[in-house]
mmCIF file of C-alpha atoms in Angstrom:
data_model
loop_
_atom_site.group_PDB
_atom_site.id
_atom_site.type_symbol
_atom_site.label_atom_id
_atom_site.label_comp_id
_atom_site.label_asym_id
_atom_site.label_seq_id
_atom_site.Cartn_x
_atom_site.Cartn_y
_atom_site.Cartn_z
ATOM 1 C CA UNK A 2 -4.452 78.177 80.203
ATOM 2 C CA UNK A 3 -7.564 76.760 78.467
ATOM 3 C CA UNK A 4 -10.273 79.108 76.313
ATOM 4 C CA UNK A 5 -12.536 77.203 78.101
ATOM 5 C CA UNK A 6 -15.083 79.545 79.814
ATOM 6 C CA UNK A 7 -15.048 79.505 83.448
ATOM 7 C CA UNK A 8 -17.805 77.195 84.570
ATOM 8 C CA UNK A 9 -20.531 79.665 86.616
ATOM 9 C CA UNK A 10 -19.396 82.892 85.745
ATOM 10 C CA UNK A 11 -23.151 84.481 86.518
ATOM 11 C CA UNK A 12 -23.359 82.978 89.762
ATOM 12 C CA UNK A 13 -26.960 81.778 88.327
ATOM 13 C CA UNK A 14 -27.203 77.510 87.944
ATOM 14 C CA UNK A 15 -25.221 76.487 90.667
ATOM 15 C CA UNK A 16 -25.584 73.165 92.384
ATOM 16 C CA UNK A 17 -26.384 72.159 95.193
ATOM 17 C CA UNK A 18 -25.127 73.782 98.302
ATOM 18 C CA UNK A 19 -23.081 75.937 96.332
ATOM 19 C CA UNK A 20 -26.564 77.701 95.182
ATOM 20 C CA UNK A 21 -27.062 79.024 98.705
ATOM 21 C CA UNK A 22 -23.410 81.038 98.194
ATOM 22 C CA UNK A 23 -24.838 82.250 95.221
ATOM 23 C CA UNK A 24 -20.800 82.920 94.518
ATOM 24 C CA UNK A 25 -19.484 83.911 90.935
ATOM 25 C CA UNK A 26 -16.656 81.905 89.345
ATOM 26 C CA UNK A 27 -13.813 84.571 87.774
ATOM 27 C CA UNK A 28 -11.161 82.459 86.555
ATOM 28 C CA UNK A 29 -10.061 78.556 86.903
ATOM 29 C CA UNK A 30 -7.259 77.463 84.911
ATOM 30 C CA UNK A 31 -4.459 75.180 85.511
ATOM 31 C CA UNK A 32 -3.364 75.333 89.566
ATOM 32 C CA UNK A 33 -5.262 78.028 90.686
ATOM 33 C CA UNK A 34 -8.914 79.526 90.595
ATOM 34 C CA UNK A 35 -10.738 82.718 91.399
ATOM 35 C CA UNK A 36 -14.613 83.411 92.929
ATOM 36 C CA UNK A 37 -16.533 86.623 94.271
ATOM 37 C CA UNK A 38 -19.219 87.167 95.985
ATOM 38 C CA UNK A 39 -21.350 90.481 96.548
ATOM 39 C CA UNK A 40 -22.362 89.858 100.332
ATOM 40 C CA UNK A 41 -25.812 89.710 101.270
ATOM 41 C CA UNK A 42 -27.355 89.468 104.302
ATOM 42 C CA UNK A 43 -27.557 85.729 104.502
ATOM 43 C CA UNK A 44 -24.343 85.663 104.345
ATOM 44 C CA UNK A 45 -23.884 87.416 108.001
ATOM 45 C CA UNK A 46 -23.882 86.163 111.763
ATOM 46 C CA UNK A 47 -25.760 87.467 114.107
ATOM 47 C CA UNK A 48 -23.092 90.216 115.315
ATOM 48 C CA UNK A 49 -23.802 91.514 111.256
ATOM 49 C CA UNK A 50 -20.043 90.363 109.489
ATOM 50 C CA UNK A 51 -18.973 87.633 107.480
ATOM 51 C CA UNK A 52 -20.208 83.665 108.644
ATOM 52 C CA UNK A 53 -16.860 82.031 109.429
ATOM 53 C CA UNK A 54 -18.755 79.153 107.921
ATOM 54 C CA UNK A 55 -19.148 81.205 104.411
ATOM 55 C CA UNK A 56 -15.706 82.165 104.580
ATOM 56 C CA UNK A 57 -14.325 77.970 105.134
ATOM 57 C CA UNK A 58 -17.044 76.841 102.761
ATOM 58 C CA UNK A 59 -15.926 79.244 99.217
ATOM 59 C CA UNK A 60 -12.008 78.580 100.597
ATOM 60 C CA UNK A 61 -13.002 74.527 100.408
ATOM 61 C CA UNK A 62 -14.599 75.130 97.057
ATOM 62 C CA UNK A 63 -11.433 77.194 95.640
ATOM 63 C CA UNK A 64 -8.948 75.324 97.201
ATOM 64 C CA UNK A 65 -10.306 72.118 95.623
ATOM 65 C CA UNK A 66 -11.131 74.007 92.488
ATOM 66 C CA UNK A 67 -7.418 74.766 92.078
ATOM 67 C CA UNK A 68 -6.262 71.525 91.881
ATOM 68 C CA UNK A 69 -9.068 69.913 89.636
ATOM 69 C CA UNK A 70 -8.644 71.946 86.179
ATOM 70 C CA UNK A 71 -10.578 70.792 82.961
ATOM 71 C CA UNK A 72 -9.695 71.879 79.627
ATOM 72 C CA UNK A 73 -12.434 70.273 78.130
ATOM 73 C CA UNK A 74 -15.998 71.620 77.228
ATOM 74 C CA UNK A 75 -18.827 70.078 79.248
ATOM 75 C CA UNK A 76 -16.821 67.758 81.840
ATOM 76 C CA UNK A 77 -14.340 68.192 85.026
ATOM 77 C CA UNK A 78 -12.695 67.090 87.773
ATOM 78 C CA UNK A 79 -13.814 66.385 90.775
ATOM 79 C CA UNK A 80 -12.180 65.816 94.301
ATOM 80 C CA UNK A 81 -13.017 65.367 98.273
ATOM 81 C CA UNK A 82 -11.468 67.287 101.059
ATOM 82 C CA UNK A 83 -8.972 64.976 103.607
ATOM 83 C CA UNK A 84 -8.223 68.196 105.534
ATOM 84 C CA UNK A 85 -8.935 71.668 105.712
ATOM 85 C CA UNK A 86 -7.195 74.291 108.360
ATOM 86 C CA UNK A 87 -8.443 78.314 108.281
ATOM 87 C CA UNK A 88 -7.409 81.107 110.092
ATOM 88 C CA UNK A 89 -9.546 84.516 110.268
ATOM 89 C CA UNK A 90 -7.911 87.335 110.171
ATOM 90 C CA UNK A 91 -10.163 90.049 109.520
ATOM 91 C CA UNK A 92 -13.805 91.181 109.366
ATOM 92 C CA UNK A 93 -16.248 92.666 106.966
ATOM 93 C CA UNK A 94 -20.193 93.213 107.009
ATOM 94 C CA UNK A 95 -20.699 94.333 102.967
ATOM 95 C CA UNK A 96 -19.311 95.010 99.696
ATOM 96 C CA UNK A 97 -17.268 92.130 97.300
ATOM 97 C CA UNK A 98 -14.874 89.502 98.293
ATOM 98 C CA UNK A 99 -12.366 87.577 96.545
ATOM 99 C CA UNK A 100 -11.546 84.141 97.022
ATOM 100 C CA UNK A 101 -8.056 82.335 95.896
ATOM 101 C CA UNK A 102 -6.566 79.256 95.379
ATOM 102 C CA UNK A 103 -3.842 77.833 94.293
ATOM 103 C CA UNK A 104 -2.755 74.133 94.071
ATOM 104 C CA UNK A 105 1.124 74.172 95.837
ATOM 105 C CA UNK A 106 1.430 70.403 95.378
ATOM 106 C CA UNK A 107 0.543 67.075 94.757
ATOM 107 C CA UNK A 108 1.013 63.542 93.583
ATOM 108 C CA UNK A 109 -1.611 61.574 90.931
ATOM 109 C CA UNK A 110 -4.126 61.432 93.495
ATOM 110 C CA UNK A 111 -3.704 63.522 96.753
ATOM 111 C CA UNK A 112 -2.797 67.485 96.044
ATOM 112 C CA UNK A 113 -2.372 69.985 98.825
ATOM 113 C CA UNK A 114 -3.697 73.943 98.151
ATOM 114 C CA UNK A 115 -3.562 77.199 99.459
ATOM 115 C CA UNK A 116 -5.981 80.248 99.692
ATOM 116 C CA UNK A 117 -6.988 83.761 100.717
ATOM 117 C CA UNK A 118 -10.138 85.713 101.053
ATOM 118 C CA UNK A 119 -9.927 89.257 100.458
ATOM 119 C CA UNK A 120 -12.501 92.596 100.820
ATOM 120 C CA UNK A 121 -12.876 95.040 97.822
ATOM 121 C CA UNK A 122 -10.631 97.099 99.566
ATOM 122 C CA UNK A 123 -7.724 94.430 99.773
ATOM 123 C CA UNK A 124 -8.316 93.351 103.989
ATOM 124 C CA UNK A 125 -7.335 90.293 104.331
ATOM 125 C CA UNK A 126 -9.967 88.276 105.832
ATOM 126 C CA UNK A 127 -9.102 84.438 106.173
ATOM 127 C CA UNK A 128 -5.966 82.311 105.050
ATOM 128 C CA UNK A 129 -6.650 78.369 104.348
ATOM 129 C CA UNK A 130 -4.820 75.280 103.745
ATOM 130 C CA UNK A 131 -5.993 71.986 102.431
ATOM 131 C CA UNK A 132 -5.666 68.589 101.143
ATOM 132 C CA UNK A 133 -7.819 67.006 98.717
ATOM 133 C CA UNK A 134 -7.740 63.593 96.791
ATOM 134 C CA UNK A 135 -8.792 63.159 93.380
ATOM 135 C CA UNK A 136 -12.002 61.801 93.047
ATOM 136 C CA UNK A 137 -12.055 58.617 90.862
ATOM 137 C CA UNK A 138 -13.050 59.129 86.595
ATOM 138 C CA UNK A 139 -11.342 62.737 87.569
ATOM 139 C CA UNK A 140 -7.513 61.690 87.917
ATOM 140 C CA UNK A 141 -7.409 62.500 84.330
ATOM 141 C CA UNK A 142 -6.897 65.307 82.455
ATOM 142 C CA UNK A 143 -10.392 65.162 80.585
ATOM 143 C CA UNK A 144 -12.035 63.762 84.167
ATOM 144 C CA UNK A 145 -15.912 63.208 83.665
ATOM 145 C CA UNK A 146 -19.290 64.811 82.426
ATOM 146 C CA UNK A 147 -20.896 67.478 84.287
#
């Protein structure tokens, strides 16, 4: 595990699309990383739960996440999604949700993950599955500058 602090643990500074999540980053180390995110309500559909879309988009993020550890200070890894499968399973309009991954396995380039989104209350509310390759400069350990 490194000392490394978790890249985005405010939730403030993210890139890109991953700015409109406005998610928090709790842990990432070796095979498997953590996010939250305190729902708002731009995160809902119209029938006032959870966008499936929200749900697939942090489980992409994780799942990738957990398979693209950095030790070192000021770069990381980066990788593209080949595949990704979710099933919902449950439902929820407020509150905090945590998002898993975890990296199950791989070769030097391709890796396949796992994940789980779960309410404050411990609901489970989607299951994913995914494949990712390793993006190239990132297929090693100390990958490339963020």
């Amino acid at each position: 595990m490194s000392e490394q602090e978790p890249l985005f643990t405010d939730g403030k500074d993210l890139p890109g699309f991953h700015s409109l999540l406005g998610y928090r980053q709790v842990s990432w180390e070796e095979n498997e990383a953590v996010l939250e995110l305190e729902l708002q309500p731009r995160h809902l559909n119209l029938g006032g739960v959870i966008h499936g879309g929200v749900l697939t988009s942090l489980l992409d993020i994780v799942l990738a996440q957990a398979g693209t550890h950095c030790p070192y200070p000021g770069r990381m890894r980066k990788a593209i999604t080949l595949s990704l499968t979710t099933t919902f399973t449950g439902q929820c309009s407020g509150g905090t949700i945590k998002v898993t991954g975890r990296k199950r396995a791989g070769g030097t380039r391709i890796f396949n993950s796992t994940g789980e989104v779960h309410d404050d209350k411990g609901n489970l509310l989607a299951i994913a599955e995914g494949t990712f390759r390793i993006r190239s400069g990132s297929d090693k350990p100390e990958g490339v500058p963020i």
